[in-house]
Amino acid sequence: MPTAAPEVAQRELEAHERLLIDQAISRYGKRPGALLGILETVQSANTHKYLSMEALRYIAGETGIPPSRIYSAVTFYALFNLEPQGEHVVCVCRGTACHTRGSRDLLEKLCLDLGLNERESCENCEADKMALTTGDRRFTVRTVACFGQCALAPVVEVDHHILSHVNERTLQREVKMLLQGRK
Ligand code: FES
């Protein structure tokens, strides 16, 4: 059943945002998978790597695809974001293999180091669907249900690079390098 998009105060899209969406729509046309291609193009062109409600409404208006279908696609696929993302994205796997090898501790320590309150923010959300961004928008910490690399558990992805057999020390070192702008 399609998920209803939340009501959000509307803002006008800038001319360049509309142009980008128009170009994506004409590039993908009515091909199978066109919607996903359009959404991916629009998100990757956004500075904060997310899809605003205004962009989704505009895509719906221009393609004739019902807004509820677009919203369902965006919420179904983990690659789409509805909130602005941090400059660096650290994604911790919370699947069974990674969990049994300590991913929960890795996640808690990471959130603590970055000043994110993971416990409080996860009270009402599923453990495999967390996404928190630091106030300065430098880091987004996310969780994923499984990377499909269970033999390498625990697995953490840092800015699209998969790290295997991660421990607290290696993760801290990665984050420190990002903080120091060495990556
Ligand atoms: S459970 Fe972590 S990669 Fe599969």
mmCIF file of C-alpha atoms and ligand atoms in Angstrom:
data_model
loop_
_atom_site.group_PDB
_atom_site.id
_atom_site.type_symbol
_atom_site.label_atom_id
_atom_site.label_comp_id
_atom_site.label_asym_id
_atom_site.label_seq_id
_atom_site.Cartn_x
_atom_site.Cartn_y
_atom_site.Cartn_z
ATOM 1 C CA MET A 1 0.000 0.000 0.000
ATOM 2 C CA PRO A 2 1.491 3.421 -0.937
ATOM 3 C CA THR A 3 2.806 5.547 1.908
ATOM 4 C CA ALA A 4 1.350 9.040 2.204
ATOM 5 C CA ALA A 5 3.876 11.868 2.062
ATOM 6 C CA PRO A 6 3.859 14.086 5.155
ATOM 7 C CA GLU A 7 2.436 17.597 4.903
ATOM 8 C CA VAL A 8 5.340 20.055 4.761
ATOM 9 C CA ALA A 9 5.295 23.827 4.282
ATOM 10 C CA GLN A 10 5.883 24.479 0.592
ATOM 11 C CA ARG A 11 8.719 26.526 -0.861
ATOM 12 C CA GLU A 12 9.251 27.355 -4.481
ATOM 13 C CA LEU A 13 11.993 25.455 -6.264
ATOM 14 C CA GLU A 14 14.737 27.632 -7.704
ATOM 15 C CA ALA A 15 14.897 27.894 -11.494
ATOM 16 C CA HIS A 16 18.101 25.810 -11.654
ATOM 17 C CA GLU A 17 16.483 23.071 -9.559
ATOM 18 C CA ARG A 18 13.512 22.917 -11.923
ATOM 19 C CA LEU A 19 15.842 22.844 -14.921
ATOM 20 C CA LEU A 20 17.817 19.943 -13.500
ATOM 21 C CA ILE A 21 14.650 17.954 -12.867
ATOM 22 C CA ASP A 22 13.314 18.765 -16.347
ATOM 23 C CA GLN A 23 16.580 17.505 -17.855
ATOM 24 C CA ALA A 24 16.457 14.310 -15.794
ATOM 25 C CA ILE A 25 12.865 13.683 -16.840
ATOM 26 C CA SER A 26 13.633 14.171 -20.504
ATOM 27 C CA ARG A 27 16.731 11.967 -20.227
ATOM 28 C CA TYR A 28 14.882 9.045 -18.627
ATOM 29 C CA GLY A 29 11.543 9.574 -20.358
ATOM 30 C CA LYS A 30 9.187 6.654 -20.008
ATOM 31 C CA ARG A 31 11.863 3.952 -19.810
ATOM 32 C CA PRO A 32 11.388 1.180 -17.239
ATOM 33 C CA GLY A 33 13.011 2.348 -14.037
ATOM 34 C CA ALA A 34 12.749 5.968 -15.176
ATOM 35 C CA LEU A 35 11.495 7.150 -11.806
ATOM 36 C CA LEU A 36 14.472 5.682 -9.942
ATOM 37 C CA GLY A 37 16.877 7.206 -12.460
ATOM 38 C CA ILE A 38 15.250 10.615 -12.112
ATOM 39 C CA LEU A 39 15.315 10.462 -8.328
ATOM 40 C CA GLU A 40 18.934 9.335 -8.272
ATOM 41 C CA THR A 41 20.011 12.120 -10.639
ATOM 42 C CA VAL A 42 18.177 14.795 -8.661
ATOM 43 C CA GLN A 43 19.531 13.583 -5.328
ATOM 44 C CA SER A 44 23.131 13.324 -6.468
ATOM 45 C CA ALA A 45 23.001 16.886 -7.857
ATOM 46 C CA ASN A 46 21.777 18.230 -4.515
ATOM 47 C CA THR A 47 24.546 19.710 -2.342
ATOM 48 C CA HIS A 48 23.284 17.859 0.726
ATOM 49 C CA LYS A 49 22.419 14.668 -1.165
ATOM 50 C CA TYR A 50 18.722 14.539 -0.404
ATOM 51 C CA LEU A 51 15.337 14.869 -2.097
ATOM 52 C CA SER A 52 13.229 17.741 -0.835
ATOM 53 C CA MET A 53 9.441 17.495 -0.691
ATOM 54 C CA GLU A 54 9.291 20.336 -3.215
ATOM 55 C CA ALA A 55 11.439 18.350 -5.646
ATOM 56 C CA LEU A 56 9.224 15.284 -5.182
ATOM 57 C CA ARG A 57 6.068 17.346 -5.812
ATOM 58 C CA TYR A 58 7.594 18.875 -8.916
ATOM 59 C CA ILE A 59 8.621 15.451 -10.258
ATOM 60 C CA ALA A 60 5.071 14.220 -9.633
ATOM 61 C CA GLY A 61 3.594 17.205 -11.457
ATOM 62 C CA GLU A 62 5.880 16.882 -14.461
ATOM 63 C CA THR A 63 5.740 13.114 -14.870
ATOM 64 C CA GLY A 64 2.130 12.502 -13.869
ATOM 65 C CA ILE A 65 3.307 9.810 -11.428
ATOM 66 C CA PRO A 66 1.163 9.935 -8.284
ATOM 67 C CA PRO A 67 3.008 11.603 -5.360
ATOM 68 C CA SER A 68 2.205 8.630 -3.113
ATOM 69 C CA ARG A 69 4.032 6.288 -5.534
ATOM 70 C CA ILE A 70 7.066 8.561 -5.632
ATOM 71 C CA TYR A 71 7.125 8.857 -1.852
ATOM 72 C CA SER A 72 6.821 5.079 -1.490
ATOM 73 C CA ALA A 73 9.816 4.563 -3.788
ATOM 74 C CA VAL A 74 11.895 7.110 -1.878
ATOM 75 C CA THR A 75 11.112 5.550 1.484
ATOM 76 C CA PHE A 76 11.545 1.973 0.213
ATOM 77 C CA TYR A 77 15.067 2.300 -1.238
ATOM 78 C CA ALA A 78 17.785 2.900 1.333
ATOM 79 C CA LEU A 79 19.826 4.982 -1.110
ATOM 80 C CA PHE A 80 17.335 7.854 -1.077
ATOM 81 C CA ASN A 81 17.375 10.498 1.626
ATOM 82 C CA LEU A 82 14.585 12.825 2.682
ATOM 83 C CA GLU A 83 16.835 14.839 5.004
ATOM 84 C CA PRO A 84 20.026 16.782 4.248
ATOM 85 C CA GLN A 85 23.071 14.530 4.625
ATOM 86 C CA GLY A 86 26.422 15.204 6.231
ATOM 87 C CA GLU A 87 29.569 15.848 4.224
ATOM 88 C CA HIS A 88 30.775 12.361 5.239
ATOM 89 C CA VAL A 89 28.498 9.342 5.624
ATOM 90 C CA VAL A 90 29.383 6.455 7.917
ATOM 91 C CA CYS A 91 27.083 3.469 7.611
ATOM 92 C CA VAL A 92 27.212 0.720 10.233
ATOM 93 C CA CYS A 93 25.762 -2.697 9.411
ATOM 94 C CA ARG A 94 23.244 -3.952 11.960
ATOM 95 C CA GLY A 95 22.623 -7.357 10.426
ATOM 96 C CA THR A 96 22.925 -10.500 12.524
ATOM 97 C CA ALA A 97 26.501 -11.401 11.565
ATOM 98 C CA CYS A 98 27.736 -7.881 12.248
ATOM 99 C CA HIS A 99 25.671 -7.597 15.413
ATOM 100 C CA THR A 100 27.192 -10.741 16.874
ATOM 101 C CA ARG A 101 30.620 -9.326 16.111
ATOM 102 C CA GLY A 102 30.046 -6.073 17.921
ATOM 103 C CA SER A 103 28.414 -3.620 15.513
ATOM 104 C CA ARG A 104 26.135 -2.262 18.235
ATOM 105 C CA ASP A 105 29.154 -1.213 20.316
ATOM 106 C CA LEU A 106 30.788 0.309 17.236
ATOM 107 C CA LEU A 107 27.657 2.326 16.532
ATOM 108 C CA GLU A 108 27.309 3.543 20.108
ATOM 109 C CA LYS A 109 30.947 4.561 20.324
ATOM 110 C CA LEU A 110 30.778 6.325 16.961
ATOM 111 C CA CYS A 111 27.687 8.296 17.983
ATOM 112 C CA LEU A 112 29.304 9.171 21.286
ATOM 113 C CA ASP A 113 32.487 10.388 19.577
ATOM 114 C CA LEU A 114 30.479 12.547 17.175
ATOM 115 C CA GLY A 115 28.162 13.919 19.861
ATOM 116 C CA LEU A 116 25.078 12.113 18.568
ATOM 117 C CA ASN A 117 22.653 10.613 21.023
ATOM 118 C CA GLU A 118 22.078 7.280 19.323
ATOM 119 C CA ARG A 119 20.113 5.677 22.195
ATOM 120 C CA GLU A 120 17.622 8.506 22.521
ATOM 121 C CA SER A 121 17.162 8.922 18.781
ATOM 122 C CA CYS A 122 16.609 5.210 18.262
ATOM 123 C CA GLU A 123 13.883 4.843 20.856
ATOM 124 C CA ASN A 124 11.170 4.947 18.224
ATOM 125 C CA CYS A 125 12.988 3.695 15.169
ATOM 126 C CA GLU A 126 14.139 0.306 13.970
ATOM 127 C CA ALA A 127 17.802 -0.413 14.601
ATOM 128 C CA ASP A 128 18.468 -1.087 10.912
ATOM 129 C CA LYS A 129 17.027 2.246 9.753
ATOM 130 C CA MET A 130 18.770 4.896 11.799
ATOM 131 C CA ALA A 131 20.120 8.093 10.234
ATOM 132 C CA LEU A 132 21.516 10.936 12.338
ATOM 133 C CA THR A 133 23.412 14.006 11.186
ATOM 134 C CA THR A 134 25.700 16.140 13.329
ATOM 135 C CA GLY A 135 24.680 19.760 13.912
ATOM 136 C CA ASP A 136 27.533 21.035 11.740
ATOM 137 C CA ARG A 137 26.455 18.652 8.927
ATOM 138 C CA ARG A 138 29.922 17.129 8.716
ATOM 139 C CA PHE A 139 28.806 13.567 9.485
ATOM 140 C CA THR A 140 25.764 11.437 8.926
ATOM 141 C CA VAL A 141 25.694 8.124 10.750
ATOM 142 C CA ARG A 142 23.356 5.547 9.270
ATOM 143 C CA THR A 143 22.615 1.898 9.765
ATOM 144 C CA VAL A 144 21.863 -0.747 7.191
ATOM 145 C CA ALA A 145 20.227 -4.183 7.543
ATOM 146 C CA CYS A 146 23.044 -6.049 5.703
ATOM 147 C CA PHE A 147 25.725 -5.148 3.164
ATOM 148 C CA GLY A 148 25.751 -8.718 1.871
ATOM 149 C CA GLN A 149 29.371 -9.080 3.043
ATOM 150 C CA CYS A 150 28.666 -11.055 6.189
ATOM 151 C CA ALA A 151 31.963 -12.991 6.056
ATOM 152 C CA LEU A 152 33.718 -9.659 6.610
ATOM 153 C CA ALA A 153 31.695 -8.749 9.716
ATOM 154 C CA PRO A 154 31.558 -6.334 11.311
ATOM 155 C CA VAL A 155 31.263 -4.159 8.222
ATOM 156 C CA VAL A 156 31.172 -0.356 8.105
ATOM 157 C CA GLU A 157 30.967 1.797 4.980
ATOM 158 C CA VAL A 158 32.727 5.154 5.084
ATOM 159 C CA ASP A 159 31.964 7.483 2.182
ATOM 160 C CA HIS A 160 31.114 4.477 -0.028
ATOM 161 C CA HIS A 161 34.267 2.517 0.928
ATOM 162 C CA ILE A 162 33.580 -0.798 2.628
ATOM 163 C CA LEU A 163 35.731 -1.534 5.673
ATOM 164 C CA SER A 164 35.856 -5.109 6.933
ATOM 165 C CA HIS A 165 36.485 -6.652 10.364
ATOM 166 C CA VAL A 166 36.178 -3.198 11.865
ATOM 167 C CA ASN A 167 37.024 -2.560 15.480
ATOM 168 C CA GLU A 168 36.647 0.592 17.571
ATOM 169 C CA ARG A 169 40.227 1.635 16.964
ATOM 170 C CA THR A 170 40.098 1.370 13.181
ATOM 171 C CA LEU A 171 36.770 3.200 13.047
ATOM 172 C CA GLN A 172 38.058 5.966 15.302
ATOM 173 C CA ARG A 173 41.115 6.310 13.073
ATOM 174 C CA GLU A 174 38.939 6.641 9.952
ATOM 175 C CA VAL A 175 36.750 9.291 11.563
ATOM 176 C CA LYS A 176 39.767 11.163 12.859
ATOM 177 C CA MET A 177 41.253 11.297 9.353
ATOM 178 C CA LEU A 178 37.990 12.666 7.997
ATOM 179 C CA LEU A 179 37.835 15.254 10.776
ATOM 180 C CA GLN A 180 41.350 16.332 9.947
ATOM 181 C CA GLY A 181 40.520 16.511 6.245
ATOM 182 C CA ARG A 182 43.084 13.838 5.400
ATOM 183 C CA LYS A 183 40.668 11.801 3.276
HETATM 184 S S1 FES B 1 25.200 -8.751 8.509
HETATM 185 FE FE1 FES B 1 26.628 -7.199 8.150
HETATM 186 S S2 FES B 1 27.214 -7.540 6.097
HETATM 187 FE FE2 FES B 1 25.660 -9.002 6.429
#
